[in-house]
Coordinates of C-alpha atoms in Angstrom, one line a residue:
M1 CA 44.2 24.1 -94.6
E2 CA 42.2 22.8 -97.6
D3 CA 43.6 19.6 -99.2
T4 CA 44.0 20.5 -102.9
M5 CA 44.3 18.3 -105.9
A6 CA 48.0 19.3 -106.2
D7 CA 48.5 18.1 -102.6
R8 CA 47.0 14.8 -103.4
H9 CA 48.9 14.3 -106.6
R10 CA 52.2 15.1 -104.9
R11 CA 51.5 12.7 -102.0
A12 CA 50.5 10.0 -104.5
L13 CA 53.8 10.4 -106.4
R14 CA 55.8 10.4 -103.2
S15 CA 54.0 7.3 -102.0
Q16 CA 54.6 5.5 -105.2
L17 CA 58.4 6.2 -105.1
A18 CA 58.5 5.1 -101.5
R19 CA 56.8 1.8 -102.5
R20 CA 59.5 1.3 -105.1
T21 CA 56.7 1.1 -107.7
P22 CA 57.9 2.7 -111.0
I23 CA 56.3 5.9 -112.1
V24 CA 55.6 5.6 -115.9
A25 CA 55.0 9.0 -117.3
P26 CA 54.4 9.4 -121.1
G27 CA 55.7 12.6 -122.5
V28 CA 52.9 15.0 -123.4
Y29 CA 52.9 18.4 -125.0
D30 CA 49.4 19.8 -124.7
C31 CA 46.1 19.1 -123.0
L32 CA 44.8 16.8 -125.6
S33 CA 47.9 14.5 -125.5
A34 CA 47.7 14.5 -121.7
L35 CA 44.0 13.5 -121.8
V36 CA 44.9 10.6 -124.1
A37 CA 47.6 9.4 -121.7
A38 CA 45.3 9.7 -118.7
R39 CA 42.4 7.9 -120.4
A40 CA 44.8 5.0 -121.3
G41 CA 45.3 4.5 -117.6
F42 CA 48.8 6.1 -117.0
E43 CA 49.1 7.4 -113.5
A44 CA 51.3 10.4 -114.4
V45 CA 52.5 12.4 -117.4
M46 CA 55.7 14.3 -118.1
V47 CA 55.5 17.6 -120.0
S48 CA 58.1 17.3 -122.7
G49 CA 60.1 20.5 -123.3
A50 CA 60.9 19.3 -126.8
G51 CA 57.2 18.5 -127.4
V52 CA 56.1 22.0 -126.2
A53 CA 58.8 23.7 -128.4
A54 CA 57.5 21.8 -131.4
S55 CA 53.7 22.2 -130.8
A56 CA 53.6 25.7 -129.3
L57 CA 56.3 27.4 -131.4
G58 CA 57.1 25.0 -134.3
V59 CA 60.8 25.0 -133.4
P60 CA 63.4 22.4 -132.4
D61 CA 64.5 21.9 -128.8
L62 CA 67.2 24.6 -128.7
G63 CA 66.2 26.5 -125.5
L64 CA 63.8 28.8 -127.4
V65 CA 60.8 28.2 -125.1
T66 CA 60.7 30.9 -122.4
F67 CA 59.9 30.5 -118.8
S68 CA 56.4 32.0 -119.2
E69 CA 55.6 29.9 -122.2
A70 CA 56.6 26.7 -120.5
L71 CA 54.7 27.7 -117.3
N72 CA 51.5 28.5 -119.1
Q73 CA 51.5 25.3 -121.1
T74 CA 52.3 23.2 -118.0
R75 CA 49.5 25.0 -116.0
A76 CA 47.0 24.2 -118.7
I77 CA 48.0 20.5 -118.8
V78 CA 47.8 20.3 -115.0
S79 CA 44.2 21.7 -115.1
A80 CA 43.2 19.3 -117.9
V81 CA 44.0 16.0 -116.1
D82 CA 43.4 14.5 -112.7
I83 CA 46.8 12.8 -112.5
P84 CA 50.2 14.0 -111.4
V85 CA 52.2 16.1 -113.8
I86 CA 56.0 16.2 -114.0
A87 CA 57.4 19.4 -115.4
D88 CA 60.4 20.0 -117.6
C89 CA 62.0 23.2 -116.4
D90 CA 65.1 23.1 -118.7
T91 CA 68.0 24.9 -116.9
G92 CA 65.7 26.6 -114.4
Y93 CA 65.7 29.7 -116.7
G94 CA 68.7 31.3 -115.2
N95 CA 70.8 31.5 -112.1
P96 CA 69.9 30.2 -108.6
L97 CA 67.6 33.2 -108.0
N98 CA 65.7 32.4 -111.2
V99 CA 65.5 28.8 -110.2
Y100 CA 64.0 29.8 -106.9
R101 CA 61.3 31.7 -108.8
T102 CA 60.8 28.8 -111.3
V103 CA 60.2 26.3 -108.5
R104 CA 57.8 28.6 -106.7
E105 CA 55.8 29.3 -109.9
F106 CA 55.6 25.7 -111.1
Q107 CA 54.7 24.5 -107.7
A108 CA 51.9 27.1 -107.6
A109 CA 50.8 25.7 -111.0
G110 CA 50.1 22.4 -109.4
V111 CA 52.9 20.1 -110.7
A112 CA 53.8 17.1 -108.6
A113 CA 57.4 17.0 -109.7
L114 CA 59.9 19.0 -111.8
F115 CA 63.4 18.6 -113.2
I116 CA 66.1 21.0 -114.0
E117 CA 69.3 20.3 -115.9
D118 CA 72.9 21.3 -115.8
Q119 CA 73.3 22.4 -119.4
V120 CA 74.7 25.8 -120.4
A121 CA 71.9 28.1 -121.6
P122 CA 70.6 28.1 -124.2
K123 CA 70.1 24.4 -123.7
R124 CA 69.3 21.9 -126.4
C125 CA 67.8 18.4 -126.7
G126 CA 69.9 16.0 -124.6
H127 CA 70.4 13.8 -127.7
F128 CA 71.6 16.6 -129.9
A129 CA 75.3 17.3 -130.5
G130 CA 76.9 20.6 -129.4
K131 CA 75.5 20.9 -125.9
D132 CA 77.6 22.0 -122.9
V133 CA 77.2 21.8 -119.2
V134 CA 77.8 24.3 -116.4
P135 CA 80.3 23.6 -113.6
T136 CA 79.1 21.2 -111.0
E137 CA 79.2 23.8 -108.2
E138 CA 76.9 26.1 -110.2
M139 CA 74.3 23.3 -110.6
F140 CA 74.8 22.4 -106.9
Q141 CA 73.7 25.9 -106.0
K142 CA 70.7 25.8 -108.3
I143 CA 69.5 22.7 -106.6
R144 CA 70.0 24.3 -103.2
A145 CA 67.8 27.2 -104.4
A146 CA 65.2 24.8 -105.7
V147 CA 65.1 23.0 -102.3
D148 CA 64.8 26.4 -100.5
A149 CA 62.0 27.5 -102.8
R150 CA 59.9 24.4 -102.2
T151 CA 57.1 25.0 -99.7
D152 CA 55.4 21.7 -100.2
P153 CA 57.8 19.0 -99.0
D154 CA 56.0 16.4 -101.2
L155 CA 57.1 18.2 -104.4
I156 CA 59.7 16.0 -106.0
L157 CA 62.8 17.8 -107.3
I158 CA 64.7 15.9 -110.0
A159 CA 68.2 16.9 -111.0
R160 CA 69.2 16.1 -114.6
T161 CA 72.8 15.9 -115.8
D162 CA 73.9 16.0 -119.4
A163 CA 77.6 15.5 -118.6
R164 CA 77.7 11.9 -119.9
A165 CA 77.9 13.0 -123.6
L166 CA 80.7 15.5 -122.9
H167 CA 82.8 14.0 -120.2
G168 CA 81.8 10.3 -120.0
P169 CA 79.8 8.2 -117.7
E170 CA 82.0 8.6 -114.6
E171 CA 81.6 12.4 -114.6
A172 CA 77.9 11.9 -114.9
L173 CA 78.0 9.7 -111.7
I174 CA 80.2 12.2 -109.9
R175 CA 77.6 14.9 -110.6
A176 CA 74.7 12.7 -109.7
R177 CA 76.3 12.2 -106.2
A178 CA 76.8 15.9 -105.8
Y179 CA 73.3 16.8 -106.9
S180 CA 71.9 14.2 -104.4
E181 CA 74.0 15.9 -101.7
A182 CA 72.6 19.3 -102.7
G183 CA 69.1 18.0 -101.9
A184 CA 67.7 16.5 -105.1
D185 CA 65.0 13.9 -104.6
A186 CA 65.8 11.9 -107.8
I187 CA 68.5 11.8 -110.4
F188 CA 68.1 11.8 -114.2
I189 CA 71.3 11.0 -116.2
E190 CA 70.6 11.9 -119.8
A191 CA 71.6 9.9 -122.8
P192 CA 73.4 6.7 -121.6
L193 CA 74.6 4.8 -124.7
T194 CA 74.0 1.1 -123.8
R195 CA 71.8 -1.1 -121.7
T196 CA 74.9 -2.0 -119.7
E197 CA 75.4 1.6 -118.9
L198 CA 71.8 2.0 -117.8
A199 CA 72.3 -0.9 -115.4
D200 CA 75.7 0.4 -114.2
N201 CA 74.2 3.8 -113.3
V202 CA 71.7 2.1 -111.0
D203 CA 74.4 -0.1 -109.4
A204 CA 76.8 2.8 -108.9
L205 CA 74.2 5.1 -107.3
A206 CA 72.4 2.4 -105.2
P207 CA 74.3 3.4 -102.0
L208 CA 72.7 6.9 -102.2
G209 CA 69.2 5.3 -102.0
I210 CA 67.9 7.9 -104.4
P211 CA 65.4 7.1 -107.2
L212 CA 66.7 7.3 -110.8
M213 CA 64.8 8.4 -113.9
A214 CA 65.2 6.8 -117.3
N215 CA 64.3 8.8 -120.4
M216 CA 63.5 6.7 -123.5
A217 CA 63.9 9.2 -126.3
E218 CA 62.8 7.6 -129.6
G219 CA 65.5 7.9 -132.1
G220 CA 68.0 9.2 -129.5
R221 CA 71.3 7.9 -128.3
T222 CA 69.9 5.6 -125.5
P223 CA 68.6 2.2 -126.5
L224 CA 64.8 1.9 -126.1
L225 CA 64.0 -0.5 -123.3
S226 CA 60.5 -1.6 -122.2
I227 CA 58.9 -0.8 -118.9
P228 CA 59.5 -4.3 -117.5
E229 CA 63.2 -4.1 -118.5
L230 CA 63.7 -0.8 -116.9
T231 CA 61.8 -1.9 -113.8
E232 CA 64.1 -4.9 -113.5
L233 CA 67.1 -2.7 -113.8
G234 CA 65.8 -0.6 -110.9
Y235 CA 64.5 2.6 -112.4
A236 CA 61.9 4.5 -110.4
I237 CA 60.7 7.0 -113.0
I238 CA 60.3 6.0 -116.7
T239 CA 59.4 8.4 -119.4
Y240 CA 58.8 8.1 -123.2
P241 CA 59.1 11.8 -124.1
G242 CA 58.2 11.9 -127.8
A243 CA 56.1 8.8 -128.5
L244 CA 52.7 10.6 -128.6
Q245 CA 53.8 13.5 -130.6
K246 CA 55.9 11.5 -133.1
T247 CA 53.1 9.1 -133.7
A248 CA 50.7 12.0 -134.2
L249 CA 53.1 13.6 -136.7
R250 CA 53.3 10.4 -138.7
A251 CA 49.5 10.0 -138.7
M252 CA 48.9 13.7 -139.7
T253 CA 51.5 13.5 -142.4
D254 CA 49.9 10.4 -143.9
L255 CA 46.5 11.9 -143.7
M256 CA 47.5 15.1 -145.5
A257 CA 49.3 13.1 -148.2
S258 CA 46.2 10.9 -148.8
L259 CA 43.8 13.9 -148.8
K260 CA 46.1 15.8 -151.3
L261 CA 46.4 12.7 -153.5
T262 CA 42.8 11.3 -153.4
G263 CA 40.8 14.4 -152.6
G264 CA 38.9 12.6 -149.8
L265 CA 39.2 11.1 -146.4
G266 CA 38.0 7.6 -147.3
E267 CA 41.4 6.0 -146.5
F268 CA 41.3 7.3 -143.0
Y269 CA 37.7 7.9 -141.8
P270 CA 36.3 6.3 -139.8
E271 CA 38.8 3.5 -139.2
K272 CA 41.9 5.7 -138.5
M273 CA 40.2 8.8 -137.1
F274 CA 38.2 9.8 -134.1
S275 CA 34.7 10.8 -134.9
L276 CA 33.2 14.1 -133.6
D277 CA 31.5 12.2 -130.8
E278 CA 34.6 10.3 -129.8
R279 CA 36.6 13.6 -129.5
S280 CA 33.8 15.2 -127.6
A281 CA 33.7 12.3 -125.2
L282 CA 37.4 12.6 -124.6
L283 CA 37.0 16.3 -123.8
G284 CA 34.1 15.7 -121.4
L285 CA 31.4 17.4 -123.5
D286 CA 28.5 15.9 -121.5
R287 CA 30.0 17.1 -118.2
F288 CA 30.3 20.6 -119.6
L289 CA 26.7 20.6 -120.9
E290 CA 25.4 19.4 -117.6
R291 CA 27.3 22.1 -115.8
G292 CA 25.9 24.7 -118.3
N293 CA 22.4 23.5 -117.6
R294 CA 22.8 24.3 -114.0
Y295 CA 23.1 28.0 -114.9
A296 CA 20.5 28.0 -117.7
D297 CA 17.9 30.8 -117.8
G298 CA 15.0 30.1 -115.6
N299 CA 16.8 27.4 -113.5
R300 CA 16.6 28.8 -110.0
D301 CA 17.0 25.4 -108.2
P302 CA 20.4 25.4 -106.4
R303 CA 20.7 21.7 -107.2
G304 CA 20.8 22.5 -110.9
E305 CA 17.4 20.8 -111.6
D306 CA 14.9 22.4 -113.9
A307 CA 12.9 25.2 -112.3
G308 CA 9.3 24.2 -111.7
A309 CA 9.9 20.5 -111.8
D310 CA 7.8 18.4 -109.5

């Protein structure tokens, strides 16, 4: 069987977890943000559900993104970058049967890992008030369905619990243990309130030998720790879900205000803006032009060289 890019990405992510080397995956929301993260040297990206809701629909993270919308955006991001992609699959988009299909479809899209959460649908941002969680047994069965749906054993299934905000840290740990038992490969406890709590979660779940994910939501309830700090605590997957988009929003807002006030771009271009050539380079323009030349009229050389060349 042919070894695909998705196969290689999944093995790479699995191998990194096995080596106890943290996976740092900035949150991305479209192909351009994913390309920026990849060019910066990050070895993985995480598709932010909140980011996709904002960029694709212009709405807050309130469970308004549909299964097909999330899948299409994720598939495009996977195709744009040659690094592993972690998908945000919200609640799995329904009951265990829906979760089964969700895992099959996102796996076919080429993701290296995905996570589902135990919120009641419609879900909302894990740092918003007013969310609720399903019974532990219901989420347990969803994870079982996800495990059954996986055809590539290297696909990493991450179980997220939002129970901490509603029922306290101990309930979150109880659920984490149950989700590990159901077959999850990694655990994501959303919205711990302190650095001490982040550390306690690692210590409490250490006997399971299961990797933990830390989500550094800017402006959320969890204190923002650095990559070295989280590595020292023992986190295996580290995400900064909104940093790229929130920075872009600030820059775009400042640019529009300046253009409206001054009538020009002098305050921003060229120091604070990519040039046309810089953007084209990021998007691989030369590579596309070279490929197009291969199929130019009159070029009949299968190597893509100009026809008639000596």
